[in-house]
């Protein structure tokens, strides 16, 4: 990791010359801290001031822990002045998604009944983030229990997109995407069950990396077949470095991904070689009608990829649309299992779509659940064979521009209809969750209104390194880090 930090001097020089510290990445900030060009307390105060100014509009954070963050930063500055050897990201501010438990800090999971819930212990991934030296600024906005692609929970204000606050940043890591895009943290932690990292990253114009199933421990919660945790960031280098900090198995995990050949951050700048890239612009989920502008921009990305020496051809991995319906059975059954846990909020307190999802799951038999799991596993095996023929699959990330906040709200609307309609946002991303494969979205394009459009790349199991190399190559060819939402 120190090698990565030492390689950040160009980024540091750029950030210093621009005086643009809030939008400077985590790796570059770590270098500024290590060389004592900035103090951790200065960084934390900078971000807390920005949160105070912009969070009332964006509601990217549900909880801000300013006193705690200042105390942590002061401890880092004191230790550094005393010559202590510190972790690589000591003092760098980060945001943690509110679906992930943090000891001593309110964690609501976006549900009204848990508005004062404070866990006693950290999730394993938070322990690792802390061990890397990051300072937590607060908890980012989520939909109730993460069961939506929109970050709009009952009892809490909806998260809003920095590029246009009348629109959604997506979900379920919507607050994280908004916080990174608006310069309210250096990097953010997220999680992804059907696109929940990549959808907000695409709609907010940042990088979102979904790792391979089993790459990051889910403990103390049991791992779900399709859920993984991962980074959101402004640069590919930051995404790779944060993945390194979070990655690795723990005893008790259901799945363990094979260790990488080298740190993922060391893949940035490595020649990806000539990759075989499959292009698909047809959604995987029925009912999604892609915006022609999104498709046109994806075609332009394909041309850019080809110009960099890769081979691009139209091809599609094995896919049966009924698999998505099987996945809904798994999704609902696991929601019902969660609802049966002691301490879970009462069914009456849940938002109507969440309540209906739980009730749907309660009607699924054990045999139906196992059958659905087997269907998804068979698909994964077939897709693995596809990735022996192609190195990468390119698709749009989200098929449509950001929706207005509240687009699927309404007490008179059928809650399941709204839930199913909202799946349009996951029409390309959910595929990687079902198959366990890694995927990344990078903000290569913008629409006619200046709103971000992400390009989505999927690779074979445990091939995050391929994605990092290609994404870094694209970032160099078409830089995006200097783009800023208006008003922030």
CSV table of C-alpha atoms in Angstrom, one decimal:
chain,number,residue,atom,x,y,z
A,1,UNK,CA,0.0,0.0,0.0
A,2,UNK,CA,2.8,2.4,0.7
A,3,UNK,CA,4.0,1.9,-2.8
A,4,UNK,CA,0.7,3.2,-4.0
A,5,UNK,CA,0.8,6.2,-1.7
A,6,UNK,CA,4.3,7.1,-2.8
A,7,UNK,CA,3.1,6.9,-6.5
A,8,UNK,CA,0.5,9.6,-5.8
A,9,UNK,CA,2.8,12.7,-6.1
A,10,UNK,CA,1.4,13.8,-9.4
A,11,UNK,CA,-2.1,13.8,-8.0
A,12,UNK,CA,-0.9,15.7,-4.9
A,13,UNK,CA,0.8,18.3,-7.0
A,14,UNK,CA,-2.4,18.7,-9.1
A,15,UNK,CA,-4.6,19.0,-6.0
A,16,UNK,CA,-2.3,21.5,-4.4
A,17,UNK,CA,-2.0,23.7,-7.5
A,18,UNK,CA,-5.8,23.7,-7.9
A,19,UNK,CA,-6.5,24.3,-4.2
A,20,UNK,CA,-9.2,21.7,-4.6
A,21,UNK,CA,-8.7,19.6,-1.5
A,22,UNK,CA,-12.3,18.3,-1.0
A,23,UNK,CA,-12.2,16.7,-4.4
A,24,UNK,CA,-8.7,15.2,-3.9
A,25,UNK,CA,-8.7,11.4,-3.7
A,26,UNK,CA,-7.9,9.3,-0.7
A,27,UNK,CA,-4.5,8.2,-2.0
A,28,UNK,CA,-3.4,11.7,-2.7
A,29,UNK,CA,-4.8,12.9,0.7
A,30,UNK,CA,-2.9,10.2,2.4
A,31,UNK,CA,0.3,11.4,0.8
A,32,UNK,CA,-0.4,15.0,1.9
A,33,UNK,CA,-1.0,13.8,5.4
A,34,UNK,CA,2.1,11.6,5.4
A,35,UNK,CA,4.3,14.5,4.3
A,36,UNK,CA,2.6,16.8,6.8
A,37,UNK,CA,1.4,19.3,4.1
A,38,UNK,CA,-2.0,19.0,5.7
A,39,UNK,CA,-3.3,17.8,9.1
A,40,UNK,CA,-6.0,15.3,9.7
A,41,UNK,CA,-7.9,17.8,11.8
A,42,UNK,CA,-7.8,20.3,8.9
A,43,UNK,CA,-9.2,17.6,6.5
A,44,UNK,CA,-12.0,16.6,8.8
A,45,UNK,CA,-13.0,20.2,9.6
A,46,UNK,CA,-13.0,20.9,5.9
A,47,UNK,CA,-15.4,18.1,5.2
A,48,UNK,CA,-17.6,18.7,8.2
A,49,UNK,CA,-18.0,22.3,7.0
A,50,UNK,CA,-19.0,21.1,3.6
A,51,UNK,CA,-21.4,18.6,5.0
A,52,UNK,CA,-23.0,21.4,7.1
A,53,UNK,CA,-23.3,23.6,3.9
A,54,UNK,CA,-24.6,21.0,1.4
A,55,UNK,CA,-26.2,18.1,3.3
A,56,UNK,CA,-29.4,20.0,4.0
A,57,UNK,CA,-29.9,20.0,0.3
A,58,UNK,CA,-28.6,16.6,-0.6
A,59,UNK,CA,-29.3,14.5,2.5
A,60,UNK,CA,-26.3,12.3,1.6
A,61,UNK,CA,-25.7,11.6,5.3
A,62,UNK,CA,-28.3,10.3,7.7
A,63,UNK,CA,-25.9,10.7,10.6
A,64,UNK,CA,-22.8,12.9,11.0
A,65,UNK,CA,-20.4,12.1,13.8
A,66,UNK,CA,-18.4,15.3,13.9
A,67,UNK,CA,-17.1,15.1,17.5
A,68,UNK,CA,-16.0,11.6,17.1
A,69,UNK,CA,-14.3,12.4,13.7
A,70,UNK,CA,-12.5,15.4,15.2
A,71,UNK,CA,-11.2,13.3,18.1
A,72,UNK,CA,-10.0,10.6,15.8
A,73,UNK,CA,-8.2,13.1,13.6
A,74,UNK,CA,-6.6,14.8,16.6
A,75,UNK,CA,-5.3,11.5,17.7
A,76,UNK,CA,-3.8,10.9,14.2
A,77,UNK,CA,-2.1,14.3,14.2
A,78,UNK,CA,-0.7,13.7,17.7
A,79,UNK,CA,0.6,10.2,16.8
A,80,UNK,CA,2.2,11.5,13.6
A,81,UNK,CA,3.9,14.4,15.3
A,82,UNK,CA,5.3,11.9,17.8
A,83,UNK,CA,6.9,9.9,15.0
A,84,UNK,CA,4.6,6.9,15.3
A,85,UNK,CA,4.3,4.5,12.4
A,86,UNK,CA,0.7,4.9,11.1
A,87,UNK,CA,-1.6,2.9,8.8
A,88,UNK,CA,-1.5,4.0,5.1
A,89,UNK,CA,-4.8,6.0,5.3
A,90,UNK,CA,-4.4,7.5,8.8
A,91,UNK,CA,-6.6,10.6,8.9
A,92,UNK,CA,-8.3,10.3,5.5
A,93,UNK,CA,-12.1,10.9,5.9
A,94,UNK,CA,-14.5,8.3,4.7
A,95,UNK,CA,-18.3,7.7,4.7
A,96,UNK,CA,-19.9,4.4,5.8
A,97,UNK,CA,-23.2,3.2,4.4
A,98,UNK,CA,-26.0,3.1,7.0
A,99,UNK,CA,-26.7,-0.6,6.3
A,100,UNK,CA,-23.4,-1.5,7.9
A,101,UNK,CA,-23.1,-1.6,11.7
A,102,UNK,CA,-20.6,0.8,13.4
A,103,UNK,CA,-19.9,0.5,17.1
A,104,UNK,CA,-21.2,3.6,19.0
A,105,UNK,CA,-22.6,5.3,16.0
A,106,UNK,CA,-26.3,5.4,15.0
A,107,UNK,CA,-27.1,2.8,12.3
A,108,UNK,CA,-30.7,2.9,11.2
A,109,UNK,CA,-30.7,0.6,8.1
A,110,UNK,CA,-33.1,3.2,6.8
A,111,UNK,CA,-36.0,2.0,8.9
A,112,UNK,CA,-38.0,4.3,11.1
A,113,UNK,CA,-38.2,2.0,14.2
A,114,UNK,CA,-34.4,2.0,14.4
A,115,UNK,CA,-34.0,5.7,14.4
A,116,UNK,CA,-32.1,5.6,17.7
A,117,UNK,CA,-30.3,2.2,17.2
A,118,UNK,CA,-26.6,2.3,18.2
A,119,UNK,CA,-24.7,-1.0,17.6
A,120,UNK,CA,-22.2,-2.3,20.2
A,121,UNK,CA,-19.8,-3.8,17.6
A,122,UNK,CA,-18.4,-3.0,14.2
A,123,UNK,CA,-19.0,-5.1,11.1
A,124,UNK,CA,-15.9,-6.9,9.9
A,125,UNK,CA,-15.5,-4.5,6.9
A,126,UNK,CA,-15.6,-1.5,9.2
A,127,UNK,CA,-12.9,-3.1,11.4
A,128,UNK,CA,-10.7,-3.3,8.4
A,129,UNK,CA,-11.5,0.2,7.3
A,130,UNK,CA,-10.6,1.4,10.7
A,131,UNK,CA,-7.4,-0.6,10.7
A,132,UNK,CA,-6.3,1.2,7.5
A,133,UNK,CA,-6.6,4.5,9.4
A,134,UNK,CA,-9.6,6.1,7.8
A,135,UNK,CA,-11.7,8.5,9.9
A,136,UNK,CA,-15.4,8.0,9.6
A,137,UNK,CA,-17.4,11.2,9.0
A,138,UNK,CA,-20.8,9.6,9.3
A,139,UNK,CA,-23.4,7.2,7.8
A,140,UNK,CA,-24.8,7.6,4.4
A,141,UNK,CA,-28.5,7.5,3.2
A,142,UNK,CA,-30.1,4.3,2.2
A,143,UNK,CA,-33.5,2.8,1.4
A,144,UNK,CA,-35.1,0.7,4.0
A,145,UNK,CA,-32.9,-2.4,4.5
A,146,UNK,CA,-31.4,-1.7,1.1
A,147,UNK,CA,-34.3,-3.3,-0.7
A,148,UNK,CA,-34.6,-0.6,-3.3
A,149,UNK,CA,-32.6,1.1,-6.0
A,150,UNK,CA,-33.9,4.5,-4.7
A,151,UNK,CA,-32.6,6.0,-1.4
A,152,UNK,CA,-36.0,7.0,-0.2
A,153,UNK,CA,-36.9,5.6,3.3
A,154,UNK,CA,-40.0,6.4,5.4
A,155,UNK,CA,-39.1,8.7,8.3
A,156,UNK,CA,-36.0,10.0,6.7
A,157,UNK,CA,-35.4,12.6,3.9
A,158,UNK,CA,-34.6,11.2,0.5
A,159,UNK,CA,-31.1,11.4,-0.8
A,160,UNK,CA,-30.7,13.8,-3.8
A,161,UNK,CA,-28.4,13.9,-6.8
A,162,UNK,CA,-25.7,16.6,-6.6
A,163,UNK,CA,-26.0,17.1,-10.4
A,164,UNK,CA,-29.7,18.0,-10.1
A,165,UNK,CA,-31.2,17.8,-6.5
A,166,UNK,CA,-34.7,17.2,-8.0
A,167,UNK,CA,-33.4,13.8,-9.1
A,168,UNK,CA,-32.4,10.6,-7.3
A,169,UNK,CA,-28.8,9.5,-6.8
A,170,UNK,CA,-30.2,5.9,-7.0
A,171,UNK,CA,-29.7,3.3,-4.4
A,172,UNK,CA,-29.1,1.6,-2.2
A,173,UNK,CA,-25.7,3.3,-1.8
A,174,UNK,CA,-27.4,6.6,-2.9
A,175,UNK,CA,-26.1,8.7,-0.1
A,176,UNK,CA,-22.6,7.3,-0.7
A,177,UNK,CA,-22.7,8.2,-4.4
A,178,UNK,CA,-24.0,11.7,-3.6
A,179,UNK,CA,-21.4,12.3,-0.9
A,180,UNK,CA,-18.4,11.4,-3.1
A,181,UNK,CA,-19.7,13.4,-6.1
A,182,UNK,CA,-20.4,16.5,-4.0
A,183,UNK,CA,-17.0,16.4,-2.3
A,184,UNK,CA,-18.4,15.5,1.2
A,185,UNK,CA,-15.9,12.7,1.8
A,186,UNK,CA,-12.7,11.5,0.1
A,187,UNK,CA,-14.1,8.0,-0.6
A,188,UNK,CA,-17.2,6.0,0.5
A,189,UNK,CA,-18.0,2.5,1.5
A,190,UNK,CA,-21.0,0.9,-0.2
A,191,UNK,CA,-22.8,-2.4,-0.7
A,192,UNK,CA,-24.3,-4.0,-3.8
A,193,UNK,CA,-27.2,-6.5,-4.0
A,194,UNK,CA,-28.3,-5.8,-7.6
A,195,UNK,CA,-26.4,-2.7,-8.6
A,196,UNK,CA,-26.5,-0.8,-5.3
A,197,UNK,CA,-22.9,0.5,-5.7
A,198,UNK,CA,-22.9,0.9,-9.5
A,199,UNK,CA,-26.3,2.5,-10.0
A,200,UNK,CA,-25.5,5.5,-7.6
A,201,UNK,CA,-22.0,5.7,-9.0
A,202,UNK,CA,-23.3,6.0,-12.5
A,203,UNK,CA,-26.1,8.5,-11.7
A,204,UNK,CA,-23.7,10.6,-9.6
A,205,UNK,CA,-20.7,10.5,-12.0
A,206,UNK,CA,-18.2,8.6,-9.9
A,207,UNK,CA,-16.4,5.2,-9.9
A,208,UNK,CA,-18.2,2.2,-8.3
A,209,UNK,CA,-16.6,-1.2,-8.0
A,210,UNK,CA,-18.5,-4.4,-7.1
A,211,UNK,CA,-16.1,-7.1,-6.2
A,212,UNK,CA,-16.3,-10.9,-6.7
A,213,UNK,CA,-18.6,-12.7,-4.3
A,214,UNK,CA,-16.6,-13.6,-1.2
A,215,UNK,CA,-13.9,-10.9,-1.8
A,216,UNK,CA,-15.0,-8.9,1.3
A,217,UNK,CA,-16.3,-10.5,4.5
A,218,UNK,CA,-19.9,-9.9,5.4
A,219,UNK,CA,-19.5,-10.9,9.0
A,220,UNK,CA,-21.1,-10.8,11.5
A,221,UNK,CA,-24.2,-11.1,9.2
A,222,UNK,CA,-24.5,-14.3,7.1
A,223,UNK,CA,-23.5,-13.6,3.5
A,224,UNK,CA,-26.2,-13.5,0.9
A,225,UNK,CA,-25.8,-15.0,-2.5
A,226,UNK,CA,-25.9,-11.7,-4.3
A,227,UNK,CA,-24.7,-9.1,-1.8
A,228,UNK,CA,-21.1,-7.7,-1.7
A,229,UNK,CA,-19.5,-4.6,-0.3
A,230,UNK,CA,-17.2,-2.3,-2.1
A,231,UNK,CA,-15.9,1.2,-2.8
A,232,UNK,CA,-17.2,4.4,-4.4
A,233,UNK,CA,-14.6,7.0,-5.3
A,234,UNK,CA,-13.6,9.7,-7.8
A,235,UNK,CA,-10.7,7.8,-9.3
A,236,UNK,CA,-9.9,4.2,-10.2
A,237,UNK,CA,-6.8,4.3,-8.0
A,238,UNK,CA,-8.9,5.2,-5.0
A,239,UNK,CA,-11.4,2.4,-5.7
A,240,UNK,CA,-8.6,-0.1,-6.0
A,241,UNK,CA,-6.9,1.1,-2.9
A,242,UNK,CA,-10.0,1.0,-0.8
A,243,UNK,CA,-10.8,-2.4,-2.1
A,244,UNK,CA,-7.4,-3.6,-0.9
A,245,UNK,CA,-8.2,-2.2,2.6
A,246,UNK,CA,-11.6,-3.9,2.8
A,247,UNK,CA,-10.7,-7.2,1.1
A,248,UNK,CA,-10.0,-10.6,2.6
A,249,UNK,CA,-11.9,-13.5,4.1
A,250,UNK,CA,-12.6,-14.1,7.8
A,251,UNK,CA,-13.3,-17.4,9.6
A,252,UNK,CA,-17.0,-18.2,9.2
A,253,UNK,CA,-17.5,-16.6,5.8
A,254,UNK,CA,-19.7,-18.7,3.4
A,255,UNK,CA,-17.5,-17.9,0.4
A,256,UNK,CA,-13.8,-17.0,0.0
A,257,UNK,CA,-12.6,-15.4,-3.2
A,258,UNK,CA,-9.0,-16.4,-4.2
A,259,UNK,CA,-6.4,-13.9,-3.2
A,260,UNK,CA,-5.1,-11.5,-5.9
A,261,UNK,CA,-1.7,-11.9,-7.4
A,262,UNK,CA,-0.8,-8.4,-6.1
A,263,UNK,CA,-2.6,-5.5,-4.4
A,264,UNK,CA,-5.4,-4.2,-6.7
A,265,UNK,CA,-4.0,-0.7,-6.4
A,266,UNK,CA,-0.8,-2.0,-8.1
A,267,UNK,CA,-2.8,-2.8,-11.2
A,268,UNK,CA,-3.4,0.9,-11.9
A,269,UNK,CA,-1.2,1.8,-14.8
A,270,UNK,CA,-0.4,-1.8,-15.8
A,271,UNK,CA,-0.9,-2.6,-19.4
A,272,UNK,CA,-4.2,-4.6,-19.7
A,273,UNK,CA,-3.0,-6.2,-23.0
A,274,UNK,CA,-5.4,-6.7,-25.9
A,275,UNK,CA,-8.7,-7.7,-24.3
A,276,UNK,CA,-11.6,-9.5,-25.9
A,277,UNK,CA,-14.7,-7.4,-25.1
A,278,UNK,CA,-18.3,-8.4,-25.6
A,279,UNK,CA,-20.8,-5.6,-26.1
A,280,UNK,CA,-24.4,-6.0,-25.0
A,281,UNK,CA,-26.9,-3.1,-25.1
A,282,UNK,CA,-30.1,-5.2,-24.5
A,283,UNK,CA,-31.3,-5.2,-20.8
A,284,UNK,CA,-31.2,-8.4,-18.9
A,285,UNK,CA,-34.5,-7.6,-17.1
A,286,UNK,CA,-37.8,-7.5,-18.9
A,287,UNK,CA,-39.7,-4.2,-19.0
A,288,UNK,CA,-36.7,-1.9,-19.3
A,289,UNK,CA,-36.7,0.5,-22.2
A,290,UNK,CA,-33.3,2.0,-22.5
A,291,UNK,CA,-32.9,5.7,-23.3
A,292,UNK,CA,-31.5,6.1,-26.9
A,293,UNK,CA,-28.9,8.5,-25.6
A,294,UNK,CA,-27.6,6.0,-23.1
A,295,UNK,CA,-27.3,3.4,-25.8
A,296,UNK,CA,-25.5,5.9,-28.1
A,297,UNK,CA,-23.0,6.8,-25.4
A,298,UNK,CA,-22.3,3.1,-24.7
A,299,UNK,CA,-21.6,2.6,-28.4
A,300,UNK,CA,-19.1,5.5,-28.2
A,301,UNK,CA,-17.4,3.9,-25.2
A,302,UNK,CA,-17.1,0.7,-27.3
A,303,UNK,CA,-15.4,2.7,-30.0
A,304,UNK,CA,-13.0,4.2,-27.4
A,305,UNK,CA,-12.2,0.7,-26.0
A,306,UNK,CA,-11.5,-0.5,-29.6
A,307,UNK,CA,-9.3,2.5,-30.2
A,308,UNK,CA,-7.1,1.5,-27.3
A,309,UNK,CA,-6.3,-1.8,-28.9
A,310,UNK,CA,-9.0,-4.1,-27.7
A,311,UNK,CA,-11.3,-6.3,-29.7
A,312,UNK,CA,-15.0,-5.5,-29.4
A,313,UNK,CA,-17.8,-7.6,-30.8
A,314,UNK,CA,-21.5,-7.9,-30.0
A,315,UNK,CA,-22.0,-11.0,-27.9
A,316,UNK,CA,-24.2,-11.9,-24.9
A,317,UNK,CA,-23.6,-14.2,-22.0
A,318,UNK,CA,-26.0,-17.1,-21.3
A,319,UNK,CA,-29.2,-15.6,-19.9
A,320,UNK,CA,-32.8,-16.7,-19.2
A,321,UNK,CA,-35.1,-13.9,-18.2
A,322,UNK,CA,-36.9,-16.3,-15.8
A,323,UNK,CA,-33.8,-16.4,-13.8
A,324,UNK,CA,-34.6,-12.9,-12.6
A,325,UNK,CA,-37.9,-14.0,-11.2
A,326,UNK,CA,-36.1,-16.8,-9.4
A,327,UNK,CA,-33.8,-14.2,-7.9
A,328,UNK,CA,-36.8,-12.2,-6.7
A,329,UNK,CA,-37.9,-15.4,-4.8
A,330,UNK,CA,-34.5,-15.5,-3.1
A,331,UNK,CA,-34.6,-11.8,-2.4
A,332,UNK,CA,-38.1,-12.0,-0.8
A,333,UNK,CA,-37.4,-15.2,1.2
A,334,UNK,CA,-34.3,-13.7,2.7
A,335,UNK,CA,-36.2,-10.5,3.6
A,336,UNK,CA,-38.8,-12.7,5.4
A,337,UNK,CA,-36.0,-14.6,7.2
A,338,UNK,CA,-34.6,-11.2,8.4
A,339,UNK,CA,-38.0,-10.2,9.6
A,340,UNK,CA,-38.2,-13.3,11.8
A,341,UNK,CA,-35.0,-12.3,13.7
A,342,UNK,CA,-35.5,-11.1,17.3
A,343,UNK,CA,-35.3,-7.3,17.5
A,344,UNK,CA,-36.4,-6.8,13.9
A,345,UNK,CA,-38.8,-3.9,13.4
A,346,UNK,CA,-42.5,-4.8,13.6
A,347,UNK,CA,-44.1,-5.5,10.3
A,348,UNK,CA,-46.5,-2.7,10.8
A,349,UNK,CA,-43.7,-0.1,11.0
A,350,UNK,CA,-42.2,-1.0,7.6
A,351,UNK,CA,-42.7,0.9,4.4
A,352,UNK,CA,-45.4,-0.7,2.3
A,353,UNK,CA,-43.1,-2.1,-0.4
A,354,UNK,CA,-40.8,-3.6,2.2
A,355,UNK,CA,-43.8,-5.0,4.1
A,356,UNK,CA,-45.1,-6.6,0.9
A,357,UNK,CA,-41.7,-8.1,0.1
A,358,UNK,CA,-41.6,-9.7,3.5
A,359,UNK,CA,-45.1,-11.1,3.1
A,360,UNK,CA,-44.2,-12.4,-0.3
A,361,UNK,CA,-41.1,-14.2,1.1
A,362,UNK,CA,-43.2,-15.7,3.9
A,363,UNK,CA,-45.2,-17.6,1.2
A,364,UNK,CA,-42.1,-19.1,-0.4
A,365,UNK,CA,-41.5,-22.7,0.5
A,366,UNK,CA,-38.1,-24.2,1.4
A,367,UNK,CA,-38.2,-26.3,-1.8
A,368,UNK,CA,-38.9,-23.1,-3.9
A,369,UNK,CA,-36.0,-21.3,-2.3
A,370,UNK,CA,-33.5,-24.2,-2.9
A,371,UNK,CA,-34.8,-24.5,-6.5
A,372,UNK,CA,-34.2,-20.8,-7.1
A,373,UNK,CA,-30.7,-21.0,-5.6
A,374,UNK,CA,-29.9,-23.9,-7.9
A,375,UNK,CA,-31.1,-22.0,-11.0
A,376,UNK,CA,-28.9,-19.1,-10.2
A,377,UNK,CA,-25.9,-21.4,-9.5
A,378,UNK,CA,-26.4,-23.1,-12.9
A,379,UNK,CA,-26.4,-19.7,-14.6
A,380,UNK,CA,-23.2,-18.8,-12.8
A,381,UNK,CA,-21.5,-21.9,-14.2
A,382,UNK,CA,-22.6,-21.1,-17.7
A,383,UNK,CA,-21.4,-17.5,-17.4
A,384,UNK,CA,-18.0,-18.7,-16.1
A,385,UNK,CA,-17.6,-20.5,-19.5
A,386,UNK,CA,-18.6,-17.3,-21.3
A,387,UNK,CA,-15.7,-15.5,-19.6
A,388,UNK,CA,-13.2,-18.1,-21.0
A,389,UNK,CA,-14.1,-16.7,-24.4
A,390,UNK,CA,-14.3,-13.0,-23.5
A,391,UNK,CA,-12.3,-11.1,-20.9
A,392,UNK,CA,-14.9,-8.3,-20.3
A,393,UNK,CA,-18.5,-7.6,-21.0
A,394,UNK,CA,-19.5,-4.0,-21.7
A,395,UNK,CA,-23.0,-2.7,-21.1
A,396,UNK,CA,-24.7,0.5,-20.0
A,397,UNK,CA,-24.7,0.8,-16.2
A,398,UNK,CA,-28.2,2.4,-15.9
A,399,UNK,CA,-30.5,2.4,-18.9
A,400,UNK,CA,-32.1,5.7,-18.2
A,401,UNK,CA,-31.2,9.2,-16.8
A,402,UNK,CA,-31.7,9.8,-13.1
A,403,UNK,CA,-35.4,9.7,-12.2
A,404,UNK,CA,-37.1,12.5,-10.2
A,405,UNK,CA,-37.1,12.0,-6.4
A,406,UNK,CA,-40.3,10.3,-5.5
A,407,UNK,CA,-40.9,8.8,-9.0
A,408,UNK,CA,-42.3,5.6,-7.6
A,409,UNK,CA,-43.9,7.0,-4.5
A,410,UNK,CA,-47.6,7.4,-3.9
A,411,UNK,CA,-49.9,5.8,-1.4
A,412,UNK,CA,-52.5,4.8,-4.0
A,413,UNK,CA,-49.9,3.1,-6.2
A,414,UNK,CA,-49.6,-0.7,-6.1
A,415,UNK,CA,-46.5,-1.2,-3.9
A,416,UNK,CA,-45.3,-4.3,-5.7
A,417,UNK,CA,-45.9,-2.6,-9.1
A,418,UNK,CA,-43.7,0.3,-7.9
A,419,UNK,CA,-41.0,-2.1,-6.6
A,420,UNK,CA,-41.0,-4.0,-9.9
A,421,UNK,CA,-41.0,-0.8,-12.0
A,422,UNK,CA,-38.0,0.5,-10.1
A,423,UNK,CA,-36.0,-2.5,-11.2
A,424,UNK,CA,-35.5,-0.8,-14.5
A,425,UNK,CA,-32.5,0.9,-12.9
A,426,UNK,CA,-30.9,-2.6,-12.3
A,427,UNK,CA,-31.6,-3.9,-15.8
A,428,UNK,CA,-27.9,-4.3,-16.6
A,429,UNK,CA,-26.3,-4.5,-13.1
A,430,UNK,CA,-28.2,-7.3,-11.4
A,431,UNK,CA,-26.6,-9.8,-13.8
A,432,UNK,CA,-23.3,-9.6,-12.0
A,433,UNK,CA,-24.9,-10.1,-8.6
A,434,UNK,CA,-26.6,-13.3,-9.7
A,435,UNK,CA,-23.4,-14.7,-11.1
A,436,UNK,CA,-21.0,-13.4,-8.4
A,437,UNK,CA,-18.8,-11.8,-11.0
A,438,UNK,CA,-16.9,-8.5,-10.4
A,439,UNK,CA,-18.0,-5.3,-12.2
A,440,UNK,CA,-17.1,-1.6,-12.3
A,441,UNK,CA,-18.8,1.5,-13.6
A,442,UNK,CA,-16.8,4.5,-14.7
A,443,UNK,CA,-18.2,8.0,-15.6
A,444,UNK,CA,-17.1,8.3,-19.2
A,445,UNK,CA,-20.1,10.1,-20.6
A,446,UNK,CA,-22.7,12.8,-20.0
A,447,UNK,CA,-26.1,13.3,-21.5
A,448,UNK,CA,-27.4,16.4,-23.3
A,449,UNK,CA,-28.4,17.9,-19.9
A,450,UNK,CA,-24.9,17.4,-18.5
A,451,UNK,CA,-26.0,14.4,-16.3
A,452,UNK,CA,-23.5,11.6,-15.9
A,453,UNK,CA,-23.8,8.3,-17.8
A,454,UNK,CA,-21.7,5.4,-16.5
A,455,UNK,CA,-20.1,2.6,-18.6
A,456,UNK,CA,-20.4,-0.8,-17.0
A,457,UNK,CA,-17.7,-3.5,-17.3
A,458,UNK,CA,-18.1,-7.1,-16.0
A,459,UNK,CA,-15.3,-9.7,-15.8
A,460,UNK,CA,-14.9,-13.3,-14.9
A,461,UNK,CA,-14.8,-14.5,-11.3
A,462,UNK,CA,-11.9,-13.1,-9.3
A,463,UNK,CA,-10.8,-10.9,-12.2
A,464,UNK,CA,-11.0,-7.5,-10.6
A,465,UNK,CA,-7.5,-6.9,-11.7
A,466,UNK,CA,-8.6,-6.9,-15.3
A,467,UNK,CA,-11.3,-4.4,-14.6
A,468,UNK,CA,-8.9,-2.1,-12.7
A,469,UNK,CA,-6.3,-2.1,-15.5
A,470,UNK,CA,-8.9,-1.4,-18.2
A,471,UNK,CA,-10.8,1.3,-16.1
A,472,UNK,CA,-7.5,3.1,-15.4
A,473,UNK,CA,-6.6,3.0,-19.1
A,474,UNK,CA,-10.0,4.5,-19.9
A,475,UNK,CA,-9.5,7.1,-17.2
A,476,UNK,CA,-6.3,8.2,-18.7
A,477,UNK,CA,-7.8,8.3,-22.2
A,478,UNK,CA,-10.8,10.3,-21.2
A,479,UNK,CA,-10.3,11.9,-17.7
A,480,UNK,CA,-13.3,12.7,-15.6
A,481,UNK,CA,-11.9,13.7,-12.1
A,482,UNK,CA,-12.1,17.4,-12.8
A,483,UNK,CA,-15.9,17.3,-13.4
A,484,UNK,CA,-17.9,18.9,-10.6
A,485,UNK,CA,-21.7,19.0,-10.0
A,486,UNK,CA,-22.9,22.6,-10.1
A,487,UNK,CA,-23.3,24.4,-6.8
A,488,UNK,CA,-20.9,22.3,-4.7
